[in-house]
Amino acid sequence: MLLIINILGTVYGYYWYRGQLSITPIQFIPFVPDSPTASLFFVFVLIAFLFRSNWPLFEALAIVTLFKYGVWAVVMNILTKMVSGYLPWEGYMLIISHGAMAIEGLLFAPFYRIKLRHIALAAIWTLHNDIIDYVYMQFPQYQDLFIYVREIGYFTFWLSILSLLIAYYLCIRKNRLELSL
């Protein structure tokens, strides 16, 4: 069931980005749809689990990006409500779905078999994505928050660092909780 929910969420997420993707320069397309790509990483993790296997690079990408973009979207939608005084129903749906997204990647951490090299590759992907978003201005469009783009970029960078540290703590450190599939 979780796999189906994540597949549907991933498809909807790419659909949600359709307008922005239609005007995105081709070299940035892999980096623009942040949340659906995070959930796509988790779809691969769940498929591996069904086969009683681990795909540690996807596990690292999933735990880091699910937490990061889950928290990011919750914060941006709350800020939109605070700044504009209004949030459409989709905003509330995004708060709930992205809150769940942030949590689900963490819940499966005891089953991940991530090594430091996988976290390093996830760090490169994630921090590179921040550069694409805030140096090349390809970040997700929240019109009411555009005037705060520098502050949001700074927050996003530190959220990336926090996400990487959490992944390290849950998946790499000695004495971590480790469970078998």
Short mmCIF file of N, CA and C in Angstrom, two decimals, residues 26 34 36 39 46 50 72 80 98 103 110 116 129 137 141 146 157 160 164 167 171 175:
data_model
loop_
_atom_site.label_atom_id
_atom_site.label_comp_id
_atom_site.label_asym_id
_atom_site.label_seq_id
_atom_site.Cartn_x
_atom_site.Cartn_y
_atom_site.Cartn_z
N ILE A 26 16.42 22.92 -20.28
CA ILE A 26 16.53 21.45 -20.27
C ILE A 26 17.58 20.93 -19.29
N ASP A 34 11.56 18.82 -7.06
CA ASP A 34 12.24 18.31 -5.87
C ASP A 34 11.49 17.20 -5.15
N PRO A 36 8.69 15.30 -5.93
CA PRO A 36 8.40 14.04 -6.62
C PRO A 36 9.65 13.21 -6.89
N SER A 39 10.32 11.40 -3.64
CA SER A 39 9.43 10.25 -3.46
C SER A 39 9.74 9.15 -4.48
N LEU A 46 11.47 1.11 -1.79
CA LEU A 46 10.39 0.17 -1.45
C LEU A 46 10.38 -1.03 -2.40
N LEU A 50 10.76 -5.00 -1.37
CA LEU A 50 9.87 -6.08 -1.78
C LEU A 50 10.65 -7.32 -2.21
N TRP A 72 10.62 21.35 4.00
CA TRP A 72 10.63 22.59 3.22
C TRP A 72 9.22 22.97 2.76
N THR A 80 3.35 30.89 3.35
CA THR A 80 2.40 31.45 2.39
C THR A 80 1.14 31.91 3.10
N HIS A 98 3.42 16.30 2.61
CA HIS A 98 4.86 16.51 2.76
C HIS A 98 5.32 16.27 4.20
N ILE A 103 8.51 12.23 7.40
CA ILE A 103 8.55 11.19 8.44
C ILE A 103 8.84 9.81 7.86
N PRO A 110 16.14 2.24 10.06
CA PRO A 110 16.78 1.02 10.60
C PRO A 110 16.99 -0.09 9.56
N LEU A 116 29.02 5.69 4.24
CA LEU A 116 29.39 7.10 4.16
C LEU A 116 29.46 7.59 2.71
N ASN A 129 21.54 20.67 -6.01
CA ASN A 129 20.15 21.07 -6.24
C ASN A 129 19.89 22.45 -5.64
N MET A 137 18.01 30.26 -9.98
CA MET A 137 16.61 30.67 -9.76
C MET A 137 15.59 29.68 -10.34
N GLN A 141 7.96 27.51 -7.35
CA GLN A 141 7.31 28.81 -7.40
C GLN A 141 6.24 28.98 -6.32
N PHE A 146 8.20 35.22 -3.05
CA PHE A 146 9.33 35.54 -3.92
C PHE A 146 10.23 36.62 -3.33
N PHE A 157 19.58 25.84 2.38
CA PHE A 157 20.94 25.31 2.53
C PHE A 157 21.11 24.64 3.89
N SER A 160 19.32 21.43 4.17
CA SER A 160 20.09 20.36 3.51
C SER A 160 21.13 19.79 4.47
N LEU A 164 21.28 15.95 5.99
CA LEU A 164 22.45 15.08 5.87
C LEU A 164 22.93 14.59 7.23
N ALA A 167 20.56 11.92 8.46
CA ALA A 167 20.83 10.66 7.75
C ALA A 167 22.07 9.99 8.32
N CYS A 171 21.76 6.42 10.18
CA CYS A 171 22.18 5.32 9.29
C CYS A 171 23.66 4.95 9.34
N ASN A 175 26.32 2.06 16.96
CA ASN A 175 25.21 1.80 17.89
C ASN A 175 23.86 2.29 17.38
#
